[in-house]
PDB file of C-alpha atoms and ligand atoms in Angstrom:
ATOM      1  CA  MET A 199      29.615  19.538   2.660  1.00  0.00           C
ATOM      2  CA  PRO A 200      26.943  18.663   0.074  1.00  0.00           C
ATOM      3  CA  PRO A 201      23.380  18.832   1.382  1.00  0.00           C
ATOM      4  CA  ASP A 202      21.897  15.533   2.530  1.00  0.00           C
ATOM      5  CA  ASP A 203      19.229  14.677  -0.028  1.00  0.00           C
ATOM      6  CA  SER A 204      18.385  11.256   1.373  1.00  0.00           C
ATOM      7  CA  ASN A 205      14.842  12.379   2.070  1.00  0.00           C
ATOM      8  CA  SER A 206      14.428  14.187  -1.221  1.00  0.00           C
ATOM      9  CA  LEU A 207      11.207  13.447  -3.044  1.00  0.00           C
ATOM     10  CA  VAL A 208      12.825  13.963  -6.418  1.00  0.00           C
ATOM     11  CA  CYS A 209      13.923  10.663  -7.974  1.00  0.00           C
ATOM     12  CA  ARG A 210      17.709  10.704  -8.277  1.00  0.00           C
ATOM     13  CA  GLY A 211      19.008  10.613 -11.853  1.00  0.00           C
ATOM     14  CA  THR A 212      15.656  11.338 -13.475  1.00  0.00           C
ATOM     15  CA  GLY A 213      14.544  14.592 -11.851  1.00  0.00           C
ATOM     16  CA  ILE A 214      11.053  13.106 -11.671  1.00  0.00           C
ATOM     17  CA  ASP A 215       8.990  14.291  -8.728  1.00  0.00           C
ATOM     18  CA  LEU A 216       7.769  11.451  -6.505  1.00  0.00           C
ATOM     19  CA  GLU A 217       5.462  13.513  -4.376  1.00  0.00           C
ATOM     20  CA  ALA A 218       1.713  13.317  -4.907  1.00  0.00           C
ATOM     21  CA  LYS A 219       0.791  16.574  -6.580  1.00  0.00           C
ATOM     22  CA  THR A 220      -2.006  18.554  -5.066  1.00  0.00           C
ATOM     23  CA  ASP A 221      -3.492  20.222  -8.109  1.00  0.00           C
ATOM     24  CA  GLN A 222      -7.133  20.296  -6.991  1.00  0.00           C
ATOM     25  CA  THR A 223      -8.114  21.813 -10.318  1.00  0.00           C
ATOM     26  CA  ASP A 224      -7.318  18.636 -12.238  1.00  0.00           C
ATOM     27  CA  PRO A 225      -9.398  15.679 -10.988  1.00  0.00           C
ATOM     28  CA  LEU A 226      -7.492  13.274 -13.244  1.00  0.00           C
ATOM     29  CA  VAL A 227      -4.310  13.674 -11.208  1.00  0.00           C
ATOM     30  CA  THR A 228      -5.497  14.351  -7.661  1.00  0.00           C
ATOM     31  CA  GLY A 229      -3.347  12.329  -5.261  1.00  0.00           C
ATOM     32  CA  VAL A 230      -1.368  10.721  -8.081  1.00  0.00           C
ATOM     33  CA  PRO A 231       2.423  10.396  -7.593  1.00  0.00           C
ATOM     34  CA  GLY A 232       4.555  12.681  -9.749  1.00  0.00           C
ATOM     35  CA  TYR A 233       6.203   9.851 -11.727  1.00  0.00           C
ATOM     36  CA  LEU A 234       2.802   8.574 -12.860  1.00  0.00           C
ATOM     37  CA  GLN A 235       1.788  12.038 -14.034  1.00  0.00           C
ATOM     38  CA  ASP A 236       5.087  12.709 -15.756  1.00  0.00           C
ATOM     39  CA  VAL A 237       5.696   9.319 -17.399  1.00  0.00           C
ATOM     40  CA  TYR A 238       2.414   7.420 -17.686  1.00  0.00           C
ATOM     41  CA  ARG A 239      -0.319  10.033 -18.021  1.00  0.00           C
ATOM     42  CA  TRP A 240      -1.109   8.790 -21.539  1.00  0.00           C
ATOM     43  CA  ALA A 241      -1.458   5.188 -20.365  1.00  0.00           C
ATOM     44  CA  TYR A 242      -3.424   5.481 -17.125  1.00  0.00           C
ATOM     45  CA  LEU A 243      -4.650   8.971 -16.270  1.00  0.00           C
ATOM     46  CA  GLU A 244      -6.620  10.025 -19.348  1.00  0.00           C
ATOM     47  CA  PRO A 245     -10.106   8.551 -19.947  1.00  0.00           C
ATOM     48  CA  LEU A 246      -9.087   7.934 -23.573  1.00  0.00           C
ATOM     49  CA  ALA A 247      -6.492   5.437 -22.349  1.00  0.00           C
ATOM     50  CA  LEU A 248      -9.302   3.043 -21.401  1.00  0.00           C
ATOM     51  CA  THR A 249     -10.626   3.033 -24.951  1.00  0.00           C
ATOM     52  CA  VAL A 250      -7.185   2.140 -26.256  1.00  0.00           C
ATOM     53  CA  PHE A 251      -5.808  -0.269 -23.649  1.00  0.00           C
ATOM     54  CA  ASP A 252      -8.649  -1.850 -21.704  1.00  0.00           C
ATOM     55  CA  HIS A 253      -9.099  -4.899 -23.912  1.00  0.00           C
ATOM     56  CA  GLN A 254      -7.943  -8.455 -23.503  1.00  0.00           C
ATOM     57  CA  ALA A 255      -6.427  -8.406 -27.007  1.00  0.00           C
ATOM     58  CA  MET A 256      -4.408  -5.260 -26.269  1.00  0.00           C
ATOM     59  CA  VAL A 257      -3.072  -6.594 -22.967  1.00  0.00           C
ATOM     60  CA  SER A 258      -2.058  -9.829 -24.713  1.00  0.00           C
ATOM     61  CA  ALA A 259      -0.384  -7.910 -27.545  1.00  0.00           C
ATOM     62  CA  ILE A 260       1.636  -5.735 -25.144  1.00  0.00           C
ATOM     63  CA  LEU A 261       2.883  -8.926 -23.491  1.00  0.00           C
ATOM     64  CA  TRP A 262       3.709 -10.566 -26.826  1.00  0.00           C
ATOM     65  CA  GLY A 263       0.965 -13.179 -26.393  1.00  0.00           C
ATOM     66  CA  ASN A 264       2.072 -14.161 -22.885  1.00  0.00           C
ATOM     67  CA  TYR A 265      -0.794 -12.715 -20.833  1.00  0.00           C
ATOM     68  CA  HIS A 266      -2.502 -16.043 -20.083  1.00  0.00           C
ATOM     69  CA  ARG A 267       0.713 -17.768 -19.155  1.00  0.00           C
ATOM     70  CA  LEU A 268       1.718 -14.948 -16.819  1.00  0.00           C
ATOM     71  CA  ALA A 269      -1.752 -14.614 -15.269  1.00  0.00           C
ATOM     72  CA  ARG A 270      -1.705 -18.387 -14.708  1.00  0.00           C
ATOM     73  CA  GLY A 271       1.550 -17.879 -12.829  1.00  0.00           C
ATOM     74  CA  VAL A 272      -0.452 -15.890 -10.280  1.00  0.00           C
ATOM     75  CA  LEU A 273      -3.618 -18.006 -10.313  1.00  0.00           C
ATOM     76  CA  GLU A 274      -1.697 -21.213  -9.530  1.00  0.00           C
ATOM     77  CA  GLU A 275      -0.478 -19.648  -6.261  1.00  0.00           C
ATOM     78  CA  LEU A 276      -4.020 -18.919  -5.015  1.00  0.00           C
ATOM     79  CA  HIS A 277      -6.389 -21.118  -3.028  1.00  0.00           C
ATOM     80  CA  ALA A 278     -10.159 -20.893  -2.773  1.00  0.00           C
ATOM     81  CA  GLY A 279     -11.366 -18.814   0.149  1.00  0.00           C
ATOM     82  CA  GLU A 280      -8.193 -16.743   0.531  1.00  0.00           C
ATOM     83  CA  ARG A 281      -7.868 -13.007   1.172  1.00  0.00           C
ATOM     84  CA  VAL A 282      -5.913 -11.365  -1.636  1.00  0.00           C
ATOM     85  CA  LEU A 283      -4.454  -7.891  -1.999  1.00  0.00           C
ATOM     86  CA  GLN A 284      -3.824  -6.746  -5.569  1.00  0.00           C
ATOM     87  CA  LEU A 285      -1.379  -3.852  -5.749  1.00  0.00           C
ATOM     88  CA  ALA A 286      -2.650  -1.596  -8.560  1.00  0.00           C
ATOM     89  CA  SER A 287      -5.309  -2.436 -11.098  1.00  0.00           C
ATOM     90  CA  VAL A 288      -4.539  -4.185 -14.370  1.00  0.00           C
ATOM     91  CA  TYR A 289      -6.255  -3.637 -17.715  1.00  0.00           C
ATOM     92  CA  GLY A 290      -8.461  -6.463 -18.985  1.00  0.00           C
ATOM     93  CA  PRO A 291     -10.075  -9.225 -16.896  1.00  0.00           C
ATOM     94  CA  PHE A 292      -7.182  -9.912 -14.489  1.00  0.00           C
ATOM     95  CA  SER A 293      -9.074  -9.057 -11.260  1.00  0.00           C
ATOM     96  CA  LEU A 294     -12.073 -11.140 -12.381  1.00  0.00           C
ATOM     97  CA  GLN A 295      -9.766 -14.099 -12.913  1.00  0.00           C
ATOM     98  CA  LEU A 296      -8.415 -13.682  -9.385  1.00  0.00           C
ATOM     99  CA  LEU A 297     -11.981 -13.673  -8.047  1.00  0.00           C
ATOM    100  CA  ASP A 298     -12.816 -16.819 -10.017  1.00  0.00           C
ATOM    101  CA  ALA A 299      -9.864 -18.594  -8.451  1.00  0.00           C
ATOM    102  CA  LEU A 300     -10.833 -17.407  -4.949  1.00  0.00           C
ATOM    103  CA  GLY A 301     -14.471 -18.480  -5.208  1.00  0.00           C
ATOM    104  CA  PRO A 302     -17.385 -16.996  -3.248  1.00  0.00           C
ATOM    105  CA  ASP A 303     -15.611 -17.281   0.120  1.00  0.00           C
ATOM    106  CA  GLY A 304     -12.505 -15.440  -1.025  1.00  0.00           C
ATOM    107  CA  LYS A 305     -11.928 -11.699  -0.746  1.00  0.00           C
ATOM    108  CA  LEU A 306     -10.126  -9.348  -3.093  1.00  0.00           C
ATOM    109  CA  ASP A 307      -8.871  -5.843  -2.278  1.00  0.00           C
ATOM    110  CA  VAL A 308      -7.390  -3.779  -5.101  1.00  0.00           C
ATOM    111  CA  VAL A 309      -5.345  -0.703  -4.161  1.00  0.00           C
ATOM    112  CA  GLU A 310      -5.163   1.811  -6.986  1.00  0.00           C
ATOM    113  CA  VAL A 311      -4.074   5.439  -7.048  1.00  0.00           C
ATOM    114  CA  ALA A 312      -5.302   6.896 -10.372  1.00  0.00           C
ATOM    115  CA  PRO A 313      -8.896   8.243 -10.361  1.00  0.00           C
ATOM    116  CA  VAL A 314      -9.697   6.989 -13.885  1.00  0.00           C
ATOM    117  CA  GLN A 315      -8.421   3.498 -13.004  1.00  0.00           C
ATOM    118  CA  ILE A 316     -10.247   3.430  -9.666  1.00  0.00           C
ATOM    119  CA  ALA A 317     -13.511   4.135 -11.498  1.00  0.00           C
ATOM    120  CA  ARG A 318     -12.749   1.545 -14.206  1.00  0.00           C
ATOM    121  CA  CYS A 319     -11.892  -1.144 -11.682  1.00  0.00           C
ATOM    122  CA  ARG A 320     -15.030  -0.407  -9.648  1.00  0.00           C
ATOM    123  CA  ARG A 321     -17.140  -0.872 -12.777  1.00  0.00           C
ATOM    124  CA  LEU A 322     -15.346  -4.145 -13.525  1.00  0.00           C
ATOM    125  CA  LEU A 323     -15.987  -5.501 -10.028  1.00  0.00           C
ATOM    126  CA  GLU A 324     -19.375  -3.938  -9.289  1.00  0.00           C
ATOM    127  CA  HIS A 325     -21.255  -7.248  -9.165  1.00  0.00           C
ATOM    128  CA  HIS A 326     -18.817  -8.865  -6.753  1.00  0.00           C
ATOM    129  CA  ALA A 327     -19.647  -8.160  -3.130  1.00  0.00           C
ATOM    130  CA  ASN A 328     -16.400  -9.842  -2.056  1.00  0.00           C
ATOM    131  CA  ALA A 329     -14.214  -7.354  -3.971  1.00  0.00           C
ATOM    132  CA  ARG A 330     -13.231  -3.803  -2.999  1.00  0.00           C
ATOM    133  CA  VAL A 331     -11.284  -1.125  -4.814  1.00  0.00           C
ATOM    134  CA  ILE A 332      -9.418   0.953  -2.273  1.00  0.00           C
ATOM    135  CA  PRO A 333      -8.133   4.338  -3.442  1.00  0.00           C
ATOM    136  CA  GLY A 334      -4.527   4.735  -2.351  1.00  0.00           C
ATOM    137  CA  ASP A 335      -0.882   4.113  -2.976  1.00  0.00           C
ATOM    138  CA  ALA A 336       0.513   0.602  -3.399  1.00  0.00           C
ATOM    139  CA  ALA A 337       3.486   1.732  -1.321  1.00  0.00           C
ATOM    140  CA  ALA A 338       1.142   2.290   1.643  1.00  0.00           C
ATOM    141  CA  PRO A 339      -1.700  -0.219   1.339  1.00  0.00           C
ATOM    142  CA  PRO A 340      -4.385  -0.529   4.021  1.00  0.00           C
ATOM    143  CA  GLU A 341      -3.420  -2.187   7.280  1.00  0.00           C
ATOM    144  CA  GLY A 342      -4.330  -5.851   7.569  1.00  0.00           C
ATOM    145  CA  ARG A 343      -2.968  -9.243   6.619  1.00  0.00           C
ATOM    146  CA  TYR A 344      -3.587 -11.161   3.403  1.00  0.00           C
ATOM    147  CA  ASP A 345      -2.924 -14.738   2.300  1.00  0.00           C
ATOM    148  CA  THR A 346      -1.584 -13.516  -1.019  1.00  0.00           C
ATOM    149  CA  VAL A 347      -0.359 -10.128  -2.216  1.00  0.00           C
ATOM    150  CA  VAL A 348      -0.118  -9.726  -5.993  1.00  0.00           C
ATOM    151  CA  SER A 349       2.006  -7.256  -7.948  1.00  0.00           C
ATOM    152  CA  PHE A 350       1.373  -7.731 -11.687  1.00  0.00           C
ATOM    153  CA  PHE A 351       3.644  -5.540 -13.824  1.00  0.00           C
ATOM    154  CA  LEU A 352       3.716  -2.736 -11.280  1.00  0.00           C
ATOM    155  CA  LEU A 353       7.372  -2.612 -10.209  1.00  0.00           C
ATOM    156  CA  HIS A 354       8.798  -1.778 -13.626  1.00  0.00           C
ATOM    157  CA  GLU A 355       6.620   1.336 -13.744  1.00  0.00           C
ATOM    158  CA  VAL A 356       7.868   2.904 -10.520  1.00  0.00           C
ATOM    159  CA  PRO A 357      11.145   4.626  -9.554  1.00  0.00           C
ATOM    160  CA  GLU A 358      13.763   2.810  -7.487  1.00  0.00           C
ATOM    161  CA  ASP A 359      12.820   4.192  -4.061  1.00  0.00           C
ATOM    162  CA  TYR A 360       9.217   3.336  -4.795  1.00  0.00           C
ATOM    163  CA  LYS A 361      10.129  -0.233  -5.762  1.00  0.00           C
ATOM    164  CA  SER A 362      11.583  -0.757  -2.287  1.00  0.00           C
ATOM    165  CA  ARG A 363       8.589   0.799  -0.583  1.00  0.00           C
ATOM    166  CA  ILE A 364       6.160  -1.376  -2.558  1.00  0.00           C
ATOM    167  CA  VAL A 365       8.133  -4.588  -1.964  1.00  0.00           C
ATOM    168  CA  ASP A 366       8.434  -3.821   1.767  1.00  0.00           C
ATOM    169  CA  ALA A 367       4.722  -3.010   2.041  1.00  0.00           C
ATOM    170  CA  ALA A 368       3.785  -6.202   0.185  1.00  0.00           C
ATOM    171  CA  LEU A 369       5.920  -8.354   2.494  1.00  0.00           C
ATOM    172  CA  ASP A 370       4.523  -6.588   5.533  1.00  0.00           C
ATOM    173  CA  ARG A 371       0.893  -7.341   4.585  1.00  0.00           C
ATOM    174  CA  VAL A 372       1.364 -11.105   4.136  1.00  0.00           C
ATOM    175  CA  ALA A 373       0.001 -13.364   6.846  1.00  0.00           C
ATOM    176  CA  PRO A 374       2.187 -16.205   8.154  1.00  0.00           C
ATOM    177  CA  GLY A 375       2.054 -19.038   5.627  1.00  0.00           C
ATOM    178  CA  GLY A 376       1.075 -16.592   2.885  1.00  0.00           C
ATOM    179  CA  ARG A 377       3.007 -15.288  -0.117  1.00  0.00           C
ATOM    180  CA  VAL A 378       3.711 -12.310  -2.328  1.00  0.00           C
ATOM    181  CA  VAL A 379       3.648 -12.967  -6.079  1.00  0.00           C
ATOM    182  CA  PHE A 380       5.490 -10.535  -8.354  1.00  0.00           C
ATOM    183  CA  ILE A 381       5.170 -10.811 -12.127  1.00  0.00           C
ATOM    184  CA  ASP A 382       7.297  -8.392 -14.111  1.00  0.00           C
ATOM    185  CA  TYR A 383       9.960  -7.839 -16.747  1.00  0.00           C
ATOM    186  CA  HIS A 384      13.356  -9.535 -16.566  1.00  0.00           C
ATOM    187  CA  GLN A 385      16.482  -9.593 -18.684  1.00  0.00           C
ATOM    188  CA  PRO A 386      15.892 -11.586 -21.906  1.00  0.00           C
ATOM    189  CA  ARG A 387      18.644 -13.901 -23.151  1.00  0.00           C
ATOM    190  CA  ARG A 388      21.324 -12.343 -25.383  1.00  0.00           C
ATOM    191  CA  TRP A 389      19.898 -13.941 -28.511  1.00  0.00           C
ATOM    192  CA  HIS A 390      16.285 -12.924 -27.797  1.00  0.00           C
ATOM    193  CA  PRO A 391      14.892 -11.241 -30.936  1.00  0.00           C
ATOM    194  CA  LEU A 392      12.783  -8.863 -28.826  1.00  0.00           C
ATOM    195  CA  ARG A 393      15.716  -7.701 -26.710  1.00  0.00           C
ATOM    196  CA  PRO A 394      16.555  -4.621 -28.823  1.00  0.00           C
ATOM    197  CA  ILE A 395      12.885  -3.783 -29.241  1.00  0.00           C
ATOM    198  CA  MET A 396      12.210  -3.914 -25.499  1.00  0.00           C
ATOM    199  CA  ALA A 397      15.387  -1.929 -24.792  1.00  0.00           C
ATOM    200  CA  THR A 398      14.088   0.791 -27.134  1.00  0.00           C
ATOM    201  CA  VAL A 399      10.584   0.759 -25.626  1.00  0.00           C
ATOM    202  CA  PHE A 400      12.079   1.135 -22.166  1.00  0.00           C
ATOM    203  CA  ALA A 401      14.432   3.919 -23.258  1.00  0.00           C
ATOM    204  CA  LEU A 402      11.611   5.880 -24.884  1.00  0.00           C
ATOM    205  CA  LEU A 403       8.610   5.181 -22.671  1.00  0.00           C
ATOM    206  CA  GLU A 404       9.415   3.256 -19.502  1.00  0.00           C
ATOM    207  CA  PRO A 405      12.422   4.759 -17.731  1.00  0.00           C
ATOM    208  CA  PHE A 406      12.120   2.645 -14.553  1.00  0.00           C
ATOM    209  CA  ALA A 407      11.822  -0.744 -16.253  1.00  0.00           C
ATOM    210  CA  ARG A 408      15.284  -1.568 -17.573  1.00  0.00           C
ATOM    211  CA  VAL A 409      16.807  -1.851 -14.097  1.00  0.00           C
ATOM    212  CA  LEU A 410      14.877  -5.110 -13.666  1.00  0.00           C
ATOM    213  CA  TRP A 411      17.240  -6.595 -16.258  1.00  0.00           C
ATOM    214  CA  THR A 412      20.095  -6.304 -13.782  1.00  0.00           C
ATOM    215  CA  ARG A 413      18.554  -6.087 -10.325  1.00  0.00           C
ATOM    216  CA  GLU A 414      16.739  -8.895  -8.529  1.00  0.00           C
ATOM    217  CA  ILE A 415      13.303  -8.086  -7.126  1.00  0.00           C
ATOM    218  CA  GLU A 416      14.358  -9.716  -3.850  1.00  0.00           C
ATOM    219  CA  SER A 417      17.096  -7.100  -3.447  1.00  0.00           C
ATOM    220  CA  TYR A 418      14.496  -4.326  -3.041  1.00  0.00           C
ATOM    221  CA  ALA A 419      13.298  -5.820   0.246  1.00  0.00           C
ATOM    222  CA  ARG A 420      14.907  -3.992   3.145  1.00  0.00           C
ATOM    223  CA  HIS A 421      14.286  -6.941   5.518  1.00  0.00           C
ATOM    224  CA  ARG A 422      14.409 -10.235   3.692  1.00  0.00           C
ATOM    225  CA  GLY A 423      14.349 -12.475   6.747  1.00  0.00           C
ATOM    226  CA  GLY A 424      11.343 -14.695   7.360  1.00  0.00           C
ATOM    227  CA  PHE A 425      10.707 -15.344   3.676  1.00  0.00           C
ATOM    228  CA  ARG A 426      11.635 -18.136   1.271  1.00  0.00           C
ATOM    229  CA  TRP A 427      12.185 -16.706  -2.213  1.00  0.00           C
ATOM    230  CA  ARG A 428      11.808 -18.493  -5.534  1.00  0.00           C
ATOM    231  CA  LYS A 429      12.058 -17.234  -9.078  1.00  0.00           C
ATOM    232  CA  GLN A 430      11.042 -18.538 -12.492  1.00  0.00           C
ATOM    233  CA  THR A 431      11.536 -16.902 -15.882  1.00  0.00           C
ATOM    234  CA  PHE A 432       9.398 -17.128 -19.022  1.00  0.00           C
ATOM    235  CA  PHE A 433       9.589 -16.471 -22.741  1.00  0.00           C
ATOM    236  CA  GLY A 434      13.365 -16.500 -23.157  1.00  0.00           C
ATOM    237  CA  GLY A 435      13.853 -14.648 -19.876  1.00  0.00           C
ATOM    238  CA  LEU A 436      11.820 -11.553 -20.817  1.00  0.00           C
ATOM    239  CA  TYR A 437       9.408 -12.093 -17.907  1.00  0.00           C
ATOM    240  CA  GLN A 438       9.813 -13.285 -14.358  1.00  0.00           C
ATOM    241  CA  LYS A 439       7.714 -14.598 -11.542  1.00  0.00           C
ATOM    242  CA  VAL A 440       9.117 -14.123  -8.057  1.00  0.00           C
ATOM    243  CA  VAL A 441       7.374 -15.572  -5.027  1.00  0.00           C
ATOM    244  CA  ALA A 442       8.240 -14.670  -1.446  1.00  0.00           C
ATOM    245  CA  GLU A 443       6.662 -17.160   0.977  1.00  0.00           C
ATOM    246  CA  ARG A 444       6.354 -16.143   4.595  1.00  0.00           C
ATOM    247  CA  VAL A 445       8.029 -18.790   6.718  1.00  0.00           C
ATOM    248  CA  ASP A 446       8.223 -16.909  10.019  1.00  0.00           C
ATOM    249  CA  PRO A 447       8.499 -19.223  12.996  1.00  0.00           C
ATOM    250  CA  PRO A 448       5.443 -19.156  15.294  1.00  0.00           C
ATOM    251  CA  GLU A 449       5.368 -16.286  17.817  1.00  0.00           C
ATOM    252  CA  SER A 450       7.772 -16.833  20.715  1.00  0.00           C
ATOM    253  CA  GLY A 451       6.208 -18.515  23.706  1.00  0.00           C
ATOM    254  CA  MET A 452       3.715 -20.397  21.526  1.00  0.00           C
ATOM    255  CA  ALA A 453       5.207 -23.862  21.598  1.00  0.00           C
ATOM    256  CA  ALA A 454       4.288 -26.004  18.608  1.00  0.00           C
ATOM    257  CA  PRO A 455       2.003 -28.894  19.595  1.00  0.00           C
TER     258      PRO A 455
HETATM  259  C1  SAM B 703      -0.202  -2.520 -12.263  1.00  0.00           C
HETATM  260  S1  SAM B 703       0.347  -1.605 -13.540  1.00  0.00           S
HETATM  261  C2  SAM B 703      -0.182  -2.803 -14.747  1.00  0.00           C
HETATM  262  C3  SAM B 703       0.328  -2.555 -16.072  1.00  0.00           C
HETATM  263  C4  SAM B 703      -0.193  -3.486 -17.098  1.00  0.00           C
HETATM  264  N1  SAM B 703       0.536  -3.181 -18.297  1.00  0.00           N
HETATM  265  C5  SAM B 703      -1.685  -3.418 -17.378  1.00  0.00           C
HETATM  266  O1  SAM B 703      -2.111  -4.157 -18.226  1.00  0.00           O
HETATM  267  O2  SAM B 703      -2.450  -2.691 -16.784  1.00  0.00           O
HETATM  268  C6  SAM B 703      -0.665  -0.248 -13.961  1.00  0.00           C
HETATM  269  C7  SAM B 703      -1.501   0.383 -12.861  1.00  0.00           C
HETATM  270  O3  SAM B 703      -0.683   0.742 -11.777  1.00  0.00           O
HETATM  271  C8  SAM B 703      -1.221   1.927 -11.211  1.00  0.00           C
HETATM  272  N2  SAM B 703      -0.196   2.483 -10.321  1.00  0.00           N
HETATM  273  C9  SAM B 703       1.021   2.952 -10.630  1.00  0.00           C
HETATM  274  N3  SAM B 703       1.691   3.343  -9.523  1.00  0.00           N
HETATM  275  C10 SAM B 703       0.869   3.087  -8.478  1.00  0.00           C
HETATM  276  C11 SAM B 703       0.978   3.255  -7.079  1.00  0.00           C
HETATM  277  N4  SAM B 703       2.089   3.763  -6.519  1.00  0.00           N
HETATM  278  N5  SAM B 703      -0.040   2.884  -6.288  1.00  0.00           N
HETATM  279  C12 SAM B 703      -1.181   2.354  -6.823  1.00  0.00           C
HETATM  280  N6  SAM B 703      -1.348   2.181  -8.149  1.00  0.00           N
HETATM  281  C13 SAM B 703      -0.341   2.540  -8.977  1.00  0.00           C
HETATM  282  C14 SAM B 703      -1.574   2.768 -12.423  1.00  0.00           C
HETATM  283  O4  SAM B 703      -2.467   3.809 -12.127  1.00  0.00           O
HETATM  284  C15 SAM B 703      -2.173   1.695 -13.319  1.00  0.00           C
HETATM  285  O5  SAM B 703      -3.550   1.569 -13.143  1.00  0.00           O
END
């Protein structure tokens, strides 16, 4: 009988190690999952990456000019005074825009795993007493309930098992009446001129992204009950926004007035 590898921490099909490596001699990677070290070191773990990528113009260019439209897709789901959990930091002013939308009574927690990004995000938010950067894994965010949980271009960067863990954790942290907002890649239409370019980028640099062309984000949730799901695509289908709204009935025994 073949050995049961269901608990293996090596991502099937890629051989990429999912386990956080414990190389205490390299502060750039301490606590960082294996896939991030193996695939995205150049983009997120090296200090030089900030010089290259941490600019509004660069973020917009990577998204083919769609950054504002996609960020607006998140901002329009927020309400002043809410508690928001952002899963992983984002280059550019994204977190500041969330704070603007939340106003002084809102609260923002950002969970980020890479030391260089934790430090960058703390600098970005240092003058905002209502924002915290929490070192940790988006697949195991801090306990607590939030009105909105945001995942902005995180899922396409993580292996399949991780996608499920992040989606489950996001759904678990949403308060009744709240929502999770996912913005990510999606399958572009057949005629889309960028389709072959994006397929090549994914093949060369982003091995966990292409699956979002064929698999719905909703399907990663292990328990989908209690949520109303909606989806919208942008820019010829290349991007998607998926919102899961928590519609749990009130706790049993608490009769509605
Ligand atoms: C959210 S994605 C956003 C990508 C987008 N292209 C941008 O402009 O930044 C990138 C961030 O996710 C972080 N990240 C990746 N996997 C993570 C995980 N499991 N937990 C927390 N943060 C993670 C990376 O360290 C990086 O800072």
